[in-house]
Short mmCIF file of C-alpha atoms in Angstrom, two decimals:
data_model
loop_
_atom_site.label_atom_id
_atom_site.label_comp_id
_atom_site.label_asym_id
_atom_site.label_seq_id
_atom_site.Cartn_x
_atom_site.Cartn_y
_atom_site.Cartn_z
CA MET A 1 -63.32 2.91 -37.06
CA VAL A 2 -65.82 5.06 -39.02
CA LEU A 3 -65.53 6.11 -42.88
CA SER A 4 -64.77 10.29 -43.60
CA ALA A 5 -66.07 12.00 -46.61
CA LYS A 6 -62.28 11.38 -47.81
CA ASP A 7 -62.45 7.95 -47.02
CA LYS A 8 -65.80 7.23 -49.06
CA THR A 9 -64.42 9.19 -52.06
CA ASN A 10 -61.05 7.78 -52.43
CA ILE A 11 -63.03 4.86 -51.87
CA SER A 12 -65.74 5.50 -55.17
CA GLU A 13 -63.22 6.76 -57.09
CA ALA A 14 -61.02 3.51 -56.49
CA TRP A 15 -63.66 1.37 -57.59
CA GLY A 16 -64.88 2.83 -60.49
CA LYS A 17 -61.03 2.96 -61.65
CA ILE A 18 -61.34 -0.84 -61.25
CA GLY A 19 -64.11 -0.79 -63.53
CA GLY A 20 -64.77 -4.14 -65.79
CA HIS A 21 -61.74 -5.55 -63.86
CA ALA A 22 -63.76 -5.90 -60.14
CA GLY A 23 -64.55 -9.92 -60.66
CA GLU A 24 -61.35 -10.92 -62.23
CA TYR A 25 -59.29 -8.87 -58.86
CA GLY A 26 -61.64 -10.74 -57.18
CA ALA A 27 -60.79 -14.07 -58.22
CA GLU A 28 -57.37 -12.77 -58.44
CA ALA A 29 -57.29 -11.80 -55.05
CA LEU A 30 -58.82 -15.66 -54.01
CA GLU A 31 -56.00 -17.22 -55.60
CA ARG A 32 -53.81 -15.58 -53.80
CA MET A 33 -55.22 -15.61 -50.22
CA PHE A 34 -55.85 -19.92 -51.07
CA PHE A 35 -51.88 -19.92 -51.82
CA VAL A 36 -50.45 -17.77 -49.12
CA TYR A 37 -52.71 -19.01 -46.26
CA PRO A 38 -53.77 -22.33 -47.35
CA THR A 39 -55.50 -22.42 -43.61
CA THR A 40 -58.59 -20.66 -45.93
CA LYS A 41 -58.86 -23.56 -47.86
CA THR A 42 -60.53 -25.26 -45.36
CA TYR A 43 -63.23 -23.41 -46.16
CA PHE A 44 -63.65 -24.84 -49.83
CA PRO A 45 -62.85 -28.88 -49.69
CA HIS A 46 -65.66 -28.86 -52.29
CA PHE A 47 -63.59 -26.09 -54.61
CA ASP A 48 -60.67 -26.66 -57.68
CA VAL A 49 -58.37 -23.59 -55.71
CA SER A 50 -55.75 -24.63 -58.40
CA HIS A 51 -54.82 -21.54 -60.92
CA GLY A 52 -57.18 -20.39 -63.63
CA SER A 53 -60.42 -22.45 -61.60
CA ALA A 54 -63.82 -21.71 -62.81
CA GLN A 55 -65.11 -21.84 -59.57
CA VAL A 56 -62.68 -19.32 -58.12
CA LYS A 57 -63.41 -17.23 -61.26
CA GLY A 58 -66.56 -17.75 -60.39
CA HIS A 59 -66.87 -16.82 -56.54
CA GLY A 60 -64.02 -13.58 -57.34
CA LYS A 61 -67.28 -12.26 -59.01
CA LYS A 62 -69.49 -13.30 -56.12
CA VAL A 63 -67.30 -11.45 -53.69
CA ALA A 64 -66.35 -8.49 -55.93
CA ASP A 65 -69.91 -7.61 -56.89
CA ALA A 66 -70.87 -7.61 -53.00
CA LEU A 67 -68.11 -5.26 -52.86
CA THR A 68 -69.35 -3.19 -54.98
CA ASN A 69 -72.21 -3.01 -53.92
CA ALA A 70 -71.41 -2.17 -50.57
CA VAL A 71 -69.68 0.75 -52.29
CA GLY A 72 -72.29 1.77 -53.40
CA HIS A 73 -73.79 2.04 -50.10
CA LEU A 74 -70.93 3.57 -48.06
CA ASP A 75 -73.74 5.39 -45.58
CA ASP A 76 -75.21 2.73 -44.55
CA LEU A 77 -72.84 -0.72 -44.73
CA PRO A 78 -75.06 -2.72 -42.25
CA GLY A 79 -78.10 -2.76 -44.26
CA ALA A 80 -76.80 -3.16 -47.44
CA LEU A 81 -75.01 -6.02 -46.30
CA SER A 82 -77.60 -7.40 -43.78
CA ALA A 83 -78.31 -10.32 -45.82
CA LEU A 84 -74.89 -11.79 -46.10
CA SER A 85 -74.01 -10.76 -42.57
CA ASP A 86 -76.65 -13.41 -41.83
CA LEU A 87 -75.41 -16.00 -44.37
CA HIS A 88 -71.59 -15.63 -42.80
CA ALA A 89 -72.66 -15.67 -39.32
CA HIS A 90 -75.49 -18.57 -39.47
CA LYS A 91 -74.27 -20.99 -42.13
CA LEU A 92 -70.68 -20.11 -43.27
CA ARG A 93 -69.07 -19.05 -40.22
CA VAL A 94 -65.93 -18.06 -41.58
CA ASP A 95 -63.96 -17.64 -38.87
CA PRO A 96 -63.08 -14.18 -38.24
CA VAL A 97 -59.23 -14.12 -39.15
CA ASN A 98 -59.41 -15.08 -42.27
CA PHE A 99 -61.33 -11.86 -43.35
CA LYS A 100 -57.87 -9.86 -42.31
CA LEU A 101 -56.28 -12.32 -45.18
CA LEU A 102 -58.82 -11.66 -48.20
CA SER A 103 -58.83 -8.06 -47.30
CA HIS A 104 -54.75 -8.52 -47.38
CA CYS A 105 -54.77 -9.96 -50.79
CA LEU A 106 -57.37 -7.71 -51.97
CA LEU A 107 -54.90 -4.92 -51.11
CA VAL A 108 -51.90 -6.53 -52.53
CA THR A 109 -53.71 -7.27 -55.83
CA LEU A 110 -55.57 -3.54 -56.35
CA ALA A 111 -51.62 -2.33 -55.31
CA ASN A 112 -50.41 -4.85 -58.43
CA HIS A 113 -52.65 -3.29 -61.42
CA HIS A 114 -52.78 0.37 -60.22
CA PRO A 115 -49.94 1.41 -58.89
CA ALA A 116 -50.16 4.65 -59.70
CA ASP A 117 -53.92 4.95 -58.19
CA PHE A 118 -52.55 3.48 -55.29
CA THR A 119 -51.24 6.33 -53.05
CA PRO A 120 -51.25 6.22 -49.21
CA ALA A 121 -54.16 7.95 -49.19
CA VAL A 122 -56.14 5.69 -51.34
CA HIS A 123 -54.60 2.50 -49.35
CA ALA A 124 -55.27 3.56 -45.81
CA SER A 125 -58.84 4.53 -46.86
CA LEU A 126 -59.47 1.22 -49.32
CA ASP A 127 -58.19 -0.56 -45.62
CA LYS A 128 -61.08 0.74 -43.77
CA PHE A 129 -63.57 -0.01 -46.00
CA PHE A 130 -62.62 -3.74 -46.61
CA ALA A 131 -62.13 -3.45 -42.29
CA SER A 132 -65.84 -1.85 -42.13
CA VAL A 133 -67.09 -4.72 -44.78
CA SER A 134 -65.72 -7.46 -42.57
CA THR A 135 -66.94 -5.88 -39.16
CA VAL A 136 -70.41 -5.86 -40.49
CA LEU A 137 -70.29 -9.39 -41.99
CA THR A 138 -68.97 -10.66 -38.45
CA SER A 139 -70.97 -8.45 -36.37
CA LYS A 140 -74.11 -11.09 -36.12
CA TYR A 141 -71.29 -14.09 -34.98
CA ARG A 142 -72.75 -14.19 -31.33
CA MET B 1 -36.12 -20.86 -39.15
CA VAL B 2 -38.12 -20.75 -42.32
CA HIS B 3 -38.81 -23.64 -44.92
CA LEU B 4 -38.24 -22.24 -48.46
CA THR B 5 -37.66 -24.59 -51.49
CA ASP B 6 -34.66 -23.81 -53.75
CA ALA B 7 -36.64 -22.31 -55.78
CA GLU B 8 -38.69 -19.89 -53.45
CA LYS B 9 -35.25 -18.85 -52.29
CA ALA B 10 -34.32 -18.03 -55.92
CA LEU B 11 -37.85 -16.38 -56.39
CA VAL B 12 -37.45 -14.04 -53.64
CA THR B 13 -33.37 -13.46 -54.08
CA GLY B 14 -34.00 -12.59 -57.83
CA LEU B 15 -36.95 -10.24 -57.43
CA TRP B 16 -34.99 -8.64 -54.53
CA GLY B 17 -32.33 -7.84 -56.89
CA LYS B 18 -35.11 -5.51 -59.22
CA VAL B 19 -36.06 -3.40 -56.28
CA ASN B 20 -34.44 -0.03 -54.70
CA ALA B 21 -34.50 -1.47 -51.38
CA ASP B 22 -33.62 1.75 -50.27
CA ALA B 23 -37.60 3.25 -51.55
CA VAL B 24 -38.73 -0.11 -50.14
CA GLY B 25 -38.51 0.59 -46.89
CA ALA B 26 -39.13 4.22 -47.02
CA GLU B 27 -42.51 3.41 -48.74
CA ALA B 28 -43.42 0.62 -46.31
CA LEU B 29 -42.45 2.60 -43.28
CA GLY B 30 -44.34 5.44 -44.38
CA ARG B 31 -47.53 3.63 -45.28
CA LEU B 32 -47.54 1.82 -42.10
CA LEU B 33 -47.58 5.56 -40.56
CA VAL B 34 -50.36 6.53 -42.62
CA VAL B 35 -52.79 3.13 -42.88
CA TYR B 36 -52.42 2.44 -39.14
CA PRO B 37 -52.13 5.93 -37.74
CA TRP B 38 -51.40 4.79 -34.15
CA THR B 39 -48.31 3.57 -35.06
CA GLN B 40 -46.83 6.82 -35.10
CA ARG B 41 -46.86 6.33 -31.24
CA PHE B 42 -42.93 5.27 -31.55
CA PHE B 43 -41.73 8.11 -33.22
CA GLU B 44 -43.36 10.89 -31.80
CA HIS B 45 -39.83 12.73 -32.26
CA PHE B 46 -39.64 12.45 -36.20
CA GLY B 47 -41.45 15.85 -36.48
CA ASP B 48 -43.82 16.51 -39.23
CA LEU B 49 -46.43 13.30 -39.04
CA SER B 50 -49.68 15.37 -39.92
CA SER B 51 -50.92 14.11 -43.24
CA ALA B 52 -50.19 11.49 -46.07
CA SER B 53 -48.08 13.61 -47.78
CA ALA B 54 -46.42 15.04 -44.51
CA VAL B 55 -45.33 11.39 -43.64
CA MET B 56 -44.39 10.34 -46.59
CA ASN B 57 -41.59 13.02 -47.69
CA ASN B 58 -40.64 13.35 -44.19
CA PRO B 59 -36.91 12.68 -44.35
CA GLN B 60 -36.29 10.87 -40.71
CA VAL B 61 -39.13 8.48 -41.96
CA LYS B 62 -37.49 7.73 -44.98
CA ALA B 63 -33.31 7.29 -43.26
CA HIS B 64 -35.06 5.01 -40.92
CA GLY B 65 -37.39 2.74 -43.77
CA LYS B 66 -33.54 2.41 -44.82
CA LYS B 67 -32.56 1.37 -42.09
CA VAL B 68 -35.18 -1.13 -41.24
CA ILE B 69 -34.88 -2.33 -45.12
CA HIS B 70 -31.09 -2.81 -44.97
CA SER B 71 -31.58 -4.88 -41.41
CA PHE B 72 -34.36 -7.03 -43.16
CA ALA B 73 -31.98 -7.48 -46.51
CA ASP B 74 -29.17 -9.14 -44.04
CA GLY B 75 -31.76 -11.32 -42.57
CA LEU B 76 -32.65 -12.48 -46.83
CA LYS B 77 -28.56 -13.68 -45.95
CA HIS B 78 -29.47 -15.85 -42.63
CA LEU B 79 -33.24 -17.66 -44.00
CA ASP B 80 -31.54 -20.56 -41.86
CA ASN B 81 -31.07 -18.78 -39.17
CA LEU B 82 -33.42 -16.06 -38.52
CA LYS B 83 -33.36 -15.95 -34.82
CA GLY B 84 -30.07 -15.92 -34.20
CA ALA B 85 -29.27 -13.32 -36.93
CA PHE B 86 -31.86 -10.85 -35.37
CA SER B 87 -30.99 -11.89 -31.77
CA SER B 88 -30.03 -8.86 -30.28
CA LEU B 89 -32.66 -6.11 -32.33
CA SER B 90 -35.06 -8.75 -30.74
CA GLU B 91 -34.03 -7.70 -27.25
CA LEU B 92 -33.84 -4.37 -28.34
CA HIS B 93 -36.91 -3.59 -29.40
CA CYS B 94 -38.23 -5.74 -26.35
CA ASP B 95 -36.14 -4.24 -23.70
CA LYS B 96 -35.27 -0.58 -24.96
CA LEU B 97 -37.90 0.28 -27.78
CA HIS B 98 -41.60 -1.53 -26.05
CA VAL B 99 -42.57 -2.40 -29.26
CA ASP B 100 -45.69 -4.83 -29.53
CA PRO B 101 -44.61 -7.21 -31.82
CA GLU B 102 -47.90 -7.45 -33.76
CA ASN B 103 -46.06 -4.06 -35.18
CA PHE B 104 -43.58 -6.24 -36.92
CA LYS B 105 -46.58 -8.13 -38.77
CA LEU B 106 -48.33 -5.17 -39.72
CA LEU B 107 -44.72 -3.32 -41.50
CA GLY B 108 -43.86 -7.03 -42.62
CA ASN B 109 -47.61 -6.93 -45.35
CA MET B 110 -46.89 -3.67 -46.07
CA ILE B 111 -43.02 -4.59 -47.23
CA ILE B 112 -45.76 -7.56 -49.34
CA ILE B 113 -47.90 -4.82 -50.29
CA VAL B 114 -44.86 -1.84 -51.76
CA LEU B 115 -43.00 -5.59 -53.61
CA SER B 116 -46.36 -6.10 -55.40
CA HIS B 117 -46.76 -2.40 -56.19
CA ASP B 118 -43.82 -2.15 -57.27
CA LEU B 119 -43.04 -5.42 -59.47
CA GLY B 120 -46.57 -5.78 -60.82
CA LYS B 121 -46.99 -8.65 -62.87
CA ASP B 122 -43.99 -10.49 -61.74
CA PHE B 123 -45.41 -10.49 -58.03
CA THR B 124 -47.16 -14.10 -58.63
CA PRO B 125 -48.93 -15.70 -55.97
CA SER B 126 -45.66 -17.96 -55.76
CA ALA B 127 -43.47 -14.60 -55.40
CA GLN B 128 -46.52 -13.25 -52.45
CA SER B 129 -45.95 -16.77 -50.81
CA ALA B 130 -42.62 -16.87 -50.44
CA PHE B 131 -42.11 -13.18 -49.12
CA HIS B 132 -44.77 -14.13 -47.21
CA LYS B 133 -43.50 -16.95 -45.35
CA VAL B 134 -39.68 -14.50 -45.53
CA VAL B 135 -41.57 -11.52 -43.23
CA ALA B 136 -43.73 -13.98 -41.20
CA GLY B 137 -40.20 -15.47 -39.89
CA VAL B 138 -38.35 -11.97 -39.58
CA ALA B 139 -41.18 -10.78 -37.65
CA ASN B 140 -41.02 -14.21 -35.66
CA ALA B 141 -37.45 -14.07 -35.39
CA LEU B 142 -38.07 -10.14 -33.97
CA ALA B 143 -40.89 -11.66 -30.98
CA HIS B 144 -38.30 -14.32 -30.25
CA LYS B 145 -36.45 -12.85 -27.24
CA TYR B 146 -39.44 -11.23 -25.97
CA HIS B 147 -40.05 -11.90 -22.34
#
């Protein structure tokens, strides 16, 4: 799967419109994921995952910042995400199925807050972006 | 069989009443064909699917989306026996249409995204969770008679 030039434009523009809300959306996506897919909580036994949790807010911002960095390096995602790729492969070892679950919840969150901008074409590009990031983060698993 | 609490059933019914089901069906099917273009394999006879706008404006896509969502809405009335309610549709999708059940999950996720888009703040994590149980239950029911 390759990000076309149009995909890259869609992704950059969409992320630009999110602006300062990225951290908040990251937290909301995590909250949705923990609630809808309870098995994902097994990776966070040390977290308070209740609504409004400071830990979820903090982690949501971390995830959002990593995605913002990825948006800035769409021509070299493996390079930009190399350290995170190592982390997920050797330390966190989150089962690959979970990246799809978080990606889905990110799309649900973005559709929720930016309905007018979340056109089918932009939705497709963002789905490809999250899938590409997920592929890079699981690329060193074995 | 899906296990929804009374509160979840009320959430689902209440929110479903707020949306235009036909529009949700058309939008969800259209987005399925745009976001996962390989799903177009089942609809080669639908005419022009060459771009996102062609898909979303295609009258056959809209009509089929409406058909699909009417079945889905019917399922909402049979949450205690989804396998029974979708038994003949399951046989049809296996024996005549030859649709990989993975596609039911993809469409279910699209319905969730469209509901989130349309309902905004009413589509809370609890609402998403309740609807997820429903779409997962319908997907399982549609796959149940496969052999």
